XYZ file of N, CA and C in Angstrom:
672
model
N 21.799 -15.182 12.014
C 20.939 -15.861 11.048
C 19.478 -15.449 11.216
N 19.048 -15.332 12.459
C 17.665 -14.910 12.708
C 17.412 -13.508 12.197
N 18.397 -12.613 12.380
C 18.229 -11.245 11.895
C 18.123 -11.201 10.379
N 18.903 -12.053 9.711
C 18.821 -12.099 8.245
C 17.449 -12.583 7.805
N 16.925 -13.602 8.492
C 15.590 -14.095 8.157
C 14.531 -13.028 8.394
N 14.662 -12.295 9.486
C 13.697 -11.225 9.758
C 13.749 -10.150 8.687
N 14.967 -9.778 8.278
C 15.105 -8.749 7.238
C 14.497 -9.232 5.924
N 14.743 -10.496 5.570
C 14.173 -11.045 4.341
C 12.656 -11.100 4.401
N 12.111 -11.466 5.555
C 10.656 -11.527 5.706
C 10.040 -10.134 5.615
N 10.670 -9.160 6.258
C 10.159 -7.793 6.195
C 10.219 -7.263 4.764
N 11.340 -7.530 4.068
C 11.470 -7.079 2.682
C 10.415 -7.734 1.795
N 10.186 -9.046 1.980
C 9.167 -9.741 1.199
C 7.781 -9.185 1.490
N 7.507 -8.906 2.768
C 6.209 -8.340 3.148
C 5.999 -6.972 2.501
N 7.033 -6.130 2.498
C 6.919 -4.803 1.893
C 6.708 -4.903 0.383
N 7.433 -5.807 -0.270
C 7.290 -5.953 -1.723
C 5.882 -6.412 -2.089
N 5.384 -7.421 -1.380
C 4.032 -7.920 -1.655
C 2.989 -6.848 -1.333
N 3.175 -6.126 -0.219
C 2.232 -5.072 0.146
C 2.186 -3.957 -0.877
N 3.347 -3.512 -1.352
C 3.388 -2.463 -2.369
C 2.778 -2.943 -3.685
N 3.049 -4.190 -4.035
C 2.470 -4.741 -5.264
C 0.944 -4.766 -5.195
N 0.404 -5.246 -4.069
C -1.048 -5.296 -3.921
C -1.651 -3.895 -3.898
N -0.981 -2.958 -3.228
C -1.499 -1.591 -3.176
C -1.533 -0.962 -4.565
N -0.592 -1.344 -5.417
C -0.562 -0.777 -6.769
C -1.645 -1.381 -7.668
N -1.815 -2.689 -7.633
C -2.702 -3.353 -8.593
C -4.136 -3.485 -8.098
N -4.369 -3.385 -6.790
C -5.728 -3.554 -6.283
C -6.605 -2.374 -6.676
N -7.882 -2.613 -6.999
C -8.777 -1.508 -7.375
C -9.087 -0.606 -6.182
N -9.115 0.694 -6.447
C -9.484 1.689 -5.450
C -10.590 2.571 -6.015
N -11.422 3.097 -5.143
C -12.550 3.924 -5.569
C -12.468 5.297 -4.912
N -12.492 6.335 -5.739
C -12.431 7.713 -5.256
C -13.716 8.444 -5.606
N -14.168 9.255 -4.654
C -15.292 10.166 -4.921
C -14.693 11.473 -5.426
N -15.073 11.867 -6.632
C -14.446 13.031 -7.246
C -15.447 13.718 -8.171
N -15.099 14.943 -8.539
C -15.841 15.632 -9.596
C -14.852 15.917 -10.719
N -15.269 15.646 -11.932
C -14.397 15.800 -13.087
C -14.407 17.260 -13.523
N -13.251 17.849 -13.618
C -13.134 19.261 -14.006
C -12.811 19.432 -15.490
N -12.119 18.468 -16.085
C -11.815 18.551 -17.518
C -11.187 17.239 -17.969
N -11.099 17.067 -19.274
C -10.381 15.944 -19.871
C -9.469 16.494 -20.964
N -8.393 15.801 -21.218
C -7.456 16.256 -22.241
C -6.643 15.082 -22.760
N -5.979 15.315 -23.880
C -5.085 14.329 -24.478
C -3.741 15.005 -24.692
N -2.677 14.407 -24.164
C -1.347 14.982 -24.287
C -0.422 13.989 -24.987
N 0.614 14.503 -25.608
C 1.633 13.673 -26.224
C 2.681 13.347 -25.182
N 2.996 12.063 -25.027
C 3.851 11.631 -23.931
C 5.061 10.868 -24.457
N 6.217 11.235 -23.956
C 7.453 10.486 -24.205
C 7.789 9.716 -22.935
N 7.829 8.414 -23.036
C 8.112 7.586 -21.869
C 9.609 7.452 -21.658
N 10.001 7.405 -20.396
C 11.405 7.217 -20.036
C 11.570 5.838 -19.417
N 12.816 5.438 -19.225
C 13.090 4.151 -18.583
C 12.620 4.134 -17.141
N 12.412 5.305 -16.550
C 11.986 5.393 -15.155
C 10.503 5.137 -14.992
N 9.676 5.680 -15.894
C 8.229 5.577 -15.696
C 7.532 4.648 -16.679
N 8.274 4.083 -17.639
C 7.622 3.259 -18.664
C 6.898 2.065 -18.056
N 7.442 1.439 -17.036
C 6.840 0.251 -16.441
C 5.523 0.548 -15.728
N 5.254 1.826 -15.427
C 4.028 2.184 -14.718
C 2.883 2.531 -15.668
N 3.100 2.376 -16.966
C 2.041 2.614 -17.941
C 1.596 1.288 -18.526
N 0.351 1.259 -19.004
C -0.198 0.014 -19.533
C 0.278 -0.193 -20.965
N -0.568 0.058 -21.924
C -0.209 -0.174 -23.316
C -1.041 0.755 -24.186
N -0.684 0.796 -25.452
C -1.483 1.561 -26.404
C -2.843 0.898 -26.574
N -3.800 1.647 -27.144
C -5.136 1.095 -27.348
C -5.066 -0.200 -28.136
N -5.956 -1.114 -27.813
C -5.991 -2.399 -28.497
C -6.187 -2.183 -29.993
N -5.373 -2.871 -30.794
C -5.459 -2.735 -32.239
C -4.498 -1.730 -32.820
N -3.755 -1.019 -31.955
C -2.790 -0.039 -32.434
C -1.378 -0.514 -32.117
N -0.402 0.143 -32.735
C 0.995 -0.241 -32.574
C 1.592 0.491 -31.386
N 2.380 -0.217 -30.579
C 3.056 0.372 -29.428
C 4.282 1.155 -29.901
N 4.345 2.445 -29.527
C 5.452 3.312 -29.902
C 6.052 3.949 -28.655
N 7.307 4.405 -28.723
C 7.905 5.091 -27.572
C 7.176 6.381 -27.205
N 6.541 7.007 -28.200
C 5.787 8.238 -27.991
C 4.358 8.026 -28.470
N 3.395 8.391 -27.658
C 1.995 8.249 -28.060
C 1.119 9.196 -27.271
N -0.131 9.319 -27.725
C -1.100 10.165 -27.030
C -1.542 9.489 -25.739
N -1.773 10.316 -24.727
C -2.203 9.817 -23.424
C -3.444 10.577 -22.989
N -4.514 9.845 -22.726
C -5.756 10.465 -22.261
C -5.657 10.732 -20.762
N -6.067 11.925 -20.361
C -6.048 12.298 -18.948
C -7.431 12.751 -18.518
N -7.753 12.454 -17.266
C -9.007 12.897 -16.642
C -8.631 13.719 -15.420
N -8.914 15.021 -15.457
C -8.570 15.928 -14.365
C -9.747 16.029 -13.400
N -9.457 15.883 -12.107
C -10.532 15.841 -11.118
C -10.145 16.593 -9.854
N -11.141 16.830 -9.042
C -10.962 17.207 -7.640
C -11.622 16.114 -6.823
N -10.857 15.466 -6.010
C -11.367 14.290 -5.319
C -11.261 14.440 -3.811
N -11.977 13.556 -3.144
C -11.846 13.406 -1.706
C -10.672 12.462 -1.434
N -9.639 12.968 -0.810
C -8.482 12.125 -0.518
C -8.909 10.974 0.395
N -8.516 9.769 0.046
C -8.894 8.586 0.819
C -7.665 7.745 1.115
N -7.790 6.942 2.160
C -6.720 6.039 2.570
C -7.337 4.706 2.956
N -6.526 3.651 2.903
C -6.988 2.295 3.231
C -8.183 1.923 2.359
N -7.989 2.067 1.023
C -8.980 1.682 0.037
C -10.310 2.403 0.242
N -10.255 3.679 0.662
C -11.451 4.491 0.764
C -12.133 4.491 2.111
N -11.609 3.760 3.083
C -12.255 3.674 4.388
C -11.999 4.928 5.230
N -10.903 5.639 4.969
C -10.563 6.849 5.717
C -10.565 8.033 4.751
N -11.216 9.131 5.133
C -11.348 10.300 4.278
C -10.392 11.406 4.701
N -9.953 12.194 3.701
C -9.131 13.368 3.952
C -9.751 14.595 3.312
N -8.951 15.604 3.066
C -9.429 16.839 2.458
C -9.488 16.705 0.936
N -10.128 17.683 0.303
C -10.182 17.701 -1.154
C -8.805 17.983 -1.735
N -8.520 17.355 -2.858
C -7.249 17.567 -3.539
C -7.424 17.315 -5.021
N -6.551 17.910 -5.816
C -6.595 17.658 -7.246
C -5.935 16.310 -7.546
N -6.491 15.617 -8.521
C -5.948 14.321 -8.917
C -6.141 14.149 -10.418
N -5.090 13.702 -11.076
C -5.124 13.450 -12.510
C -5.024 11.950 -12.732
N -5.973 11.428 -13.500
C -5.978 10.007 -13.842
C -5.646 9.845 -15.323
N -4.889 8.804 -15.633
C -4.729 8.442 -17.042
C -5.826 7.467 -17.423
N -6.014 7.310 -18.717
C -7.089 6.458 -19.217
C -6.515 5.603 -20.339
N -6.032 4.405 -19.984
C -5.376 3.514 -20.930
C -6.021 2.138 -20.917
N -5.976 1.479 -22.077
C -6.378 0.080 -22.137
C -5.350 -0.788 -21.428
N -5.828 -1.787 -20.713
C -4.928 -2.798 -20.165
C -4.919 -4.053 -21.025
N -5.973 -4.245 -21.814
C -6.031 -5.396 -22.705
C -5.964 -6.705 -21.949
N -5.221 -7.650 -22.517
C -5.103 -8.978 -21.917
C -3.887 -9.095 -21.021
N -3.113 -8.004 -20.880
C -1.868 -8.086 -20.127
C -2.090 -7.668 -18.687
N -0.976 -7.615 -17.947
C -0.992 -7.190 -16.539
C -1.249 -5.694 -16.449
N -1.998 -5.227 -15.408
C -2.783 -6.061 -14.483
C -4.084 -6.530 -15.136
N -4.680 -7.599 -14.662
C -5.793 -8.241 -15.378
C -7.143 -7.543 -15.195
N -7.247 -6.312 -15.694
C -8.533 -5.612 -15.657
C -9.303 -5.785 -16.965
N -8.634 -6.266 -18.012
C -9.258 -6.528 -19.307
C -10.048 -5.311 -19.804
N -9.381 -4.183 -19.782
C -10.007 -2.918 -20.170
C -9.706 -2.647 -21.642
N -10.774 -2.481 -22.434
C -10.638 -2.203 -23.859
C -11.409 -0.951 -24.282
N -12.034 -0.263 -23.336
C -12.980 0.806 -23.685
C -12.489 2.189 -23.248
N -11.206 2.481 -23.447
C -10.683 3.776 -23.017
C -11.376 4.935 -23.722
N -11.684 4.768 -25.011
C -12.362 5.841 -25.744
C -13.745 6.099 -25.165
N -14.488 5.035 -24.874
C -15.817 5.199 -24.281
C -15.724 5.842 -22.904
N -14.737 5.417 -22.120
C -14.574 5.984 -20.784
C -14.211 7.464 -20.857
N -13.426 7.854 -21.856
C -13.092 9.265 -22.012
C -14.338 10.082 -22.366
N -15.212 9.516 -23.201
C -16.458 10.207 -23.552
C -17.375 10.314 -22.335
N -17.461 9.250 -21.535
C -18.275 9.298 -20.318
C -17.729 10.337 -19.346
N -16.419 10.409 -19.236
C -15.812 11.385 -18.331
C -16.068 12.804 -18.809
N -15.975 13.036 -20.115
C -16.246 14.367 -20.653
C -17.704 14.769 -20.419
N -18.601 13.789 -20.504
C -20.016 14.085 -20.259
C -20.313 14.334 -18.789
N -19.415 13.932 -17.907
C -19.621 14.093 -16.462
C -18.878 15.287 -15.886
N -18.313 16.147 -16.740
C -17.605 17.329 -16.243
C -18.557 18.222 -15.462
N -18.110 18.637 -14.276
C -18.941 19.462 -13.403
C -18.089 20.588 -12.828
N -18.379 21.812 -13.246
C -17.610 22.974 -12.784
C -18.490 24.028 -12.119
N -19.790 23.798 -12.077
C -20.731 24.757 -11.496
C -21.509 24.063 -10.383
N -21.658 24.751 -9.259
C -22.420 24.176 -8.149
C -23.904 24.134 -8.508
N -24.643 23.138 -8.012
C -24.179 21.978 -7.232
C -23.420 20.994 -8.121
N -22.278 20.544 -7.608
C -21.410 19.682 -8.393
C -21.987 18.277 -8.539
N -21.644 17.670 -9.640
C -21.985 16.261 -9.866
C -20.760 15.424 -9.513
N -20.933 14.530 -8.561
C -19.821 13.703 -8.094
C -19.917 12.313 -8.705
N -18.770 11.722 -8.938
C -18.719 10.390 -9.540
C -17.793 9.500 -8.716
N -17.941 8.203 -8.925
C -17.039 7.215 -8.332
C -16.074 6.766 -9.429
N -14.797 7.022 -9.220
C -13.772 6.632 -10.182
C -13.028 5.427 -9.634
N -13.159 4.304 -10.310
C -12.416 3.101 -9.950
C -11.095 3.111 -10.704
N -10.017 2.897 -9.999
C -8.695 3.008 -10.613
C -7.716 2.105 -9.890
N -6.533 2.002 -10.446
C -5.412 1.346 -9.782
C -4.159 2.163 -10.073
N -3.115 1.941 -9.295
C -1.857 2.642 -9.533
C -1.625 3.788 -8.574
N -0.536 4.501 -8.796
C -0.109 5.600 -7.930
C 0.020 6.892 -8.727
N -0.021 7.988 -8.008
C 0.284 9.304 -8.581
C 1.636 9.742 -8.042
N 2.631 9.758 -8.910
C 3.976 10.199 -8.553
C 4.288 11.403 -9.432
N 4.206 12.586 -8.853
C 4.284 13.803 -9.646
C 5.661 14.020 -10.258
N 6.724 13.755 -9.503
C 8.059 14.040 -10.015
C 8.464 13.093 -11.136
N 7.779 11.944 -11.249
C 8.085 10.992 -12.320
C 6.990 10.955 -13.386
N 5.984 11.847 -13.285
C 4.872 11.896 -14.243
C 4.170 10.546 -14.365
N 3.817 9.986 -13.217
C 3.100 8.716 -13.162
C 1.684 8.980 -12.658
N 0.693 8.419 -13.345
C -0.706 8.650 -13.003
C -1.399 7.312 -12.738
N -2.376 7.301 -11.828
C -3.200 6.095 -11.689
C -4.085 5.930 -12.918
N -4.400 4.708 -13.255
C -5.191 4.415 -14.445
C -6.655 4.227 -14.062
N -7.525 5.060 -14.621
C -8.964 4.953 -14.357
C -9.525 3.747 -15.100
N -10.326 2.966 -14.415
C -10.903 1.758 -14.994
C -12.385 1.946 -15.288
N -13.093 2.672 -14.420
C -14.529 2.871 -14.609
C -14.949 4.171 -13.934
N -16.014 4.769 -14.448
C -16.593 5.986 -13.877
C -18.103 5.791 -13.793
N -18.667 6.055 -12.611
C -20.117 5.959 -12.434
C -20.584 7.061 -11.500
N -21.849 7.476 -11.613
C -22.346 8.563 -10.748
C -22.336 8.152 -9.281
N -22.065 9.119 -8.423
C -22.118 8.915 -6.975
C -23.389 9.547 -6.424
N -23.911 8.979 -5.364
C -25.145 9.509 -4.773
C -24.955 10.918 -4.242
N -23.797 11.172 -3.649
C -23.516 12.499 -3.092
C -22.021 12.628 -2.862
N -21.629 13.810 -2.404
C -20.219 14.051 -2.110
C -19.734 13.187 -0.955
N -20.627 12.835 -0.046
C -20.269 12.056 1.147
C -20.460 10.550 0.955
N -20.759 10.140 -0.269
C -20.962 8.716 -0.530
C -19.660 7.959 -0.297
N -19.744 6.810 0.372
C -18.569 5.995 0.665
C -18.775 4.583 0.138
N -18.232 4.277 -1.012
C -18.372 2.909 -1.537
C -17.533 1.928 -0.722
N -18.117 0.783 -0.434
C -17.371 -0.223 0.327
C -16.536 -1.055 -0.637
N -15.278 -1.322 -0.314
C -14.396 -2.072 -1.237
C -14.674 -3.571 -1.214
N -15.830 -3.974 -1.765
C -16.178 -5.388 -1.755
C -15.179 -6.223 -2.559
N -14.772 -5.704 -3.708
C -13.834 -6.458 -4.549
C -12.535 -6.720 -3.793
N -12.026 -5.695 -3.117
C -10.794 -5.873 -2.355
C -10.980 -6.894 -1.244
N -12.139 -6.856 -0.592
C -12.405 -7.808 0.484
C -12.405 -9.239 -0.053
N -13.065 -9.449 -1.202
C -13.100 -10.791 -1.791
C -11.692 -11.246 -2.177
N -10.910 -10.333 -2.767
C -9.542 -10.693 -3.176
C -8.699 -11.061 -1.962
N -8.808 -10.280 -0.888
C -8.039 -10.579 0.317
C -8.447 -11.922 0.922
N -9.756 -12.196 0.937
C -10.226 -13.480 1.473
C -9.673 -14.631 0.642
N -9.701 -14.479 -0.694
C -9.165 -15.527 -1.570
C -7.659 -15.699 -1.352
N -6.938 -14.584 -1.228
C -5.494 -14.670 -1.006
C -5.172 -15.342 0.325
N -5.886 -14.952 1.377
C -5.644 -15.562 2.688
C -5.977 -17.049 2.658
N -7.114 -17.389 2.011
C -7.472 -18.795 1.891
C -6.426 -19.581 1.104
N -5.910 -18.981 0.016
C -4.870 -19.644 -0.763
C -3.592 -19.834 0.032
N -3.206 -18.820 0.815
C -2.002 -18.948 1.641
C -2.164 -20.032 2.697
N -3.338 -20.080 3.336
C -3.573 -21.123 4.332
C -3.562 -22.513 3.691
N -4.123 -22.608 2.478
C -4.120 -23.887 1.769
C -2.696 -24.316 1.428
N -1.885 -23.384 0.927
C -0.491 -23.705 0.617
C 0.291 -24.078 1.876
N -0.004 -23.384 2.985
C 0.672 -23.701 4.244
C 0.327 -25.116 4.699
N -0.969 -25.467 4.571
C -1.377 -26.816 4.966
C -0.729 -27.870 4.066
N -0.644 -27.604 2.759
C 0.007 -28.537 1.846
C 1.492 -28.696 2.198
N 2.147 -27.573 2.516
C 3.567 -27.636 2.855
C 3.789 -28.440 4.142
N 2.921 -28.246 5.136
C 3.077 -28.980 6.387
C 2.880 -30.479 6.160
N 1.888 -30.844 5.324
C 1.681 -32.254 5.034
C 2.872 -32.837 4.267
N 3.381 -32.080 3.305
C 4.546 -32.543 2.551
C 5.755 -32.712 3.457
N 5.921 -31.774 4.385
C 7.056 -31.869 5.302
C 6.901 -33.058 6.235
N 5.670 -33.285 6.771
C 5.457 -34.385 7.703
C 5.571 -35.738 7.007
N 5.076 -35.831 5.747
C 5.035 -37.120 5.072
C 6.308 -37.435 4.294
N 7.037 -36.418 3.886
C 8.196 -36.650 3.021
C 9.502 -36.175 3.646
N 9.562 -34.896 4.012
C 10.834 -34.351 4.477
C 11.232 -34.881 5.846
N 10.281 -34.913 6.786
C 10.614 -35.389 8.128
C 11.069 -36.854 8.126
N 10.362 -37.782 7.423
C 10.880 -39.157 7.375
C 12.269 -39.246 6.737
N 12.514 -38.455 5.674
C 13.839 -38.462 5.059
C 14.897 -37.954 6.039
N 14.543 -36.891 6.785
C 15.490 -36.362 7.768
C 15.738 -37.376 8.882
N 14.671 -38.084 9.307
C 14.848 -39.108 10.347
C 15.749 -40.241 9.852
N 15.530 -40.685 8.593
C 16.382 -41.741 8.047
C 17.829 -41.290 7.952
N 18.008 -40.054 7.475
C 19.371 -39.534 7.378
C 20.012 -39.443 8.757
N 19.220 -39.032 9.765
C 19.745 -38.966 11.126
C 20.097 -40.331 11.674
N 19.228 -41.321 11.374
C 19.523 -42.685 11.832
C 20.808 -43.218 11.187
N 20.964 -42.965 9.895
C 22.178 -43.430 9.214
C 23.420 -42.747 9.787
N 23.277 -41.443 10.064
C 24.411 -40.728 10.648
C 24.742 -41.273 12.023
N 23.725 -41.616 12.804
C 23.964 -42.205 14.124
C 24.677 -43.552 13.991
N 24.234 -44.364 13.010
C 24.886 -45.664 12.816
C 26.348 -45.487 12.406
N 26.594 -44.542 11.518
C 27.972 -44.287 11.082
C 28.827 -43.840 12.267
N 28.275 -42.925 13.056
C 29.027 -42.459 14.229
C 29.280 -43.590 15.211
N 28.256 -44.435 15.386
C 28.438 -45.570 16.300
C 29.512 -46.526 15.787
N 29.503 -46.796 14.462
C 30.524 -47.673 13.887
C 31.921 -47.069 14.056
N 32.020 -45.770 13.790
C 33.311 -45.107 13.948
C 33.790 -45.169 15.397
N 32.846 -44.952 16.324
C 33.218 -45.000 17.732
C 33.661 -46.415 18.133
N 32.957 -47.428 17.596
C 33.336 -48.804 17.918
C 34.712 -49.144 17.368
N 34.969 -48.742 16.128
C 36.278 -49.018 15.522
C 37.387 -48.263 16.257
N 37.077 -47.031 16.624
C 38.066 -46.254 17.379
C 38.361 -46.923 18.722
N 37.291 -47.451 19.349
C 37.501 -48.140 20.613
C 38.339 -49.402 20.451
N 38.117 -50.136 19.355
C 38.911 -51.343 19.105
C 40.381 -50.986 18.909
N 40.615 -49.936 18.102
C 42.007 -49.526 17.863
C 42.653 -49.076 19.173
N 41.892 -48.355 19.969
C 42.424 -47.902 21.249
C 42.756 -49.053 22.161
N 41.893 -50.082 22.228
C 42.146 -51.245 23.061
C 43.354 -52.022 22.540
N 43.473 -52.095 21.204
C 44.632 -52.795 20.640
C 45.934 -52.081 20.973
N 45.909 -50.741 20.910
C 47.093 -49.956 21.280
C 47.401 -50.119 22.768
N 46.347 -50.214 23.564
C 46.560 -50.405 25.000
C 47.266 -51.728 25.300
N 46.967 -52.761 24.499
C 47.636 -54.050 24.708
C 49.126 -53.948 24.466
N 49.547 -53.134 23.496
C 50.975 -52.921 23.244
C 51.641 -52.108 24.348
N 50.870 -51.176 24.904
C 51.427 -50.362 25.980
C 51.693 -51.224 27.223
N 50.840 -52.167 27.475
C 51.006 -52.998 28.659
C 52.236 -53.896 28.553
N 52.634 -54.220 27.323
C 53.831 -55.028 27.127
C 55.105 -54.203 27.296
C-alpha cells in the first residue's frame, strides 16, 4: 500500500511539474533572424499544444501560423542557467480569454515588432522573448511567444520575477489548504472517527458479554 501511495505521489508531482513548466512564462535572450507565415494542418497529436486562431476569426482545422525564427542562448531553470547558442522557432498566436491565461490579442503587432527587430549583421541586436510552451521537433510543436523587448546585451540575464511571485502564491495557497484540511480533520473527521470507535467498542463489549453469558449457561448444563 505504501508503494502504491509513493507511486501515485510521484506521478502527481511529475504531472503538476510538467504542467507548470509548460504554462509558466520563460524569457530567452535571442536575436531574430527572420519571420514567416506558414500554412499548418493540425493533427490529433499536436492540436492540444496550439492556442487558437486570431480573435475575431473562425477556428479551422487548417490555418496560417506565424513563426519567429531566432538564434537564442539556451537556458534552463527559467533562465538561471545558460548554455550554448542554438536555433529556436517560436509561434505567435493569440491566447485570447482561454487557457493559458496570458490574454494575448496582439499577435499581428508582435509579428511586426519581431520583423522590425531582425538582426543578421554584426553587431547583433538582442531581444528578450517571453514565451511559454515546449519545442518538440518531431511533432512540430513550438513555444508561443508572448512579448518581445530589447535586451541590454547578449549577456543580459532577466530575473524571473513573475515565476517567483507565482511560486510564492502557489506555495502559500498549498499551505493554506493544508491548514484548512488539518482543522477540518481535527474538528470534524477525528471526532466522528472517535465516536465510531467508541460505538464499535460498545458493540464489541456487548457481544463479548452476551457470549460470556451463553458460555456460562452452557457450562451449567455441562456440570449436570
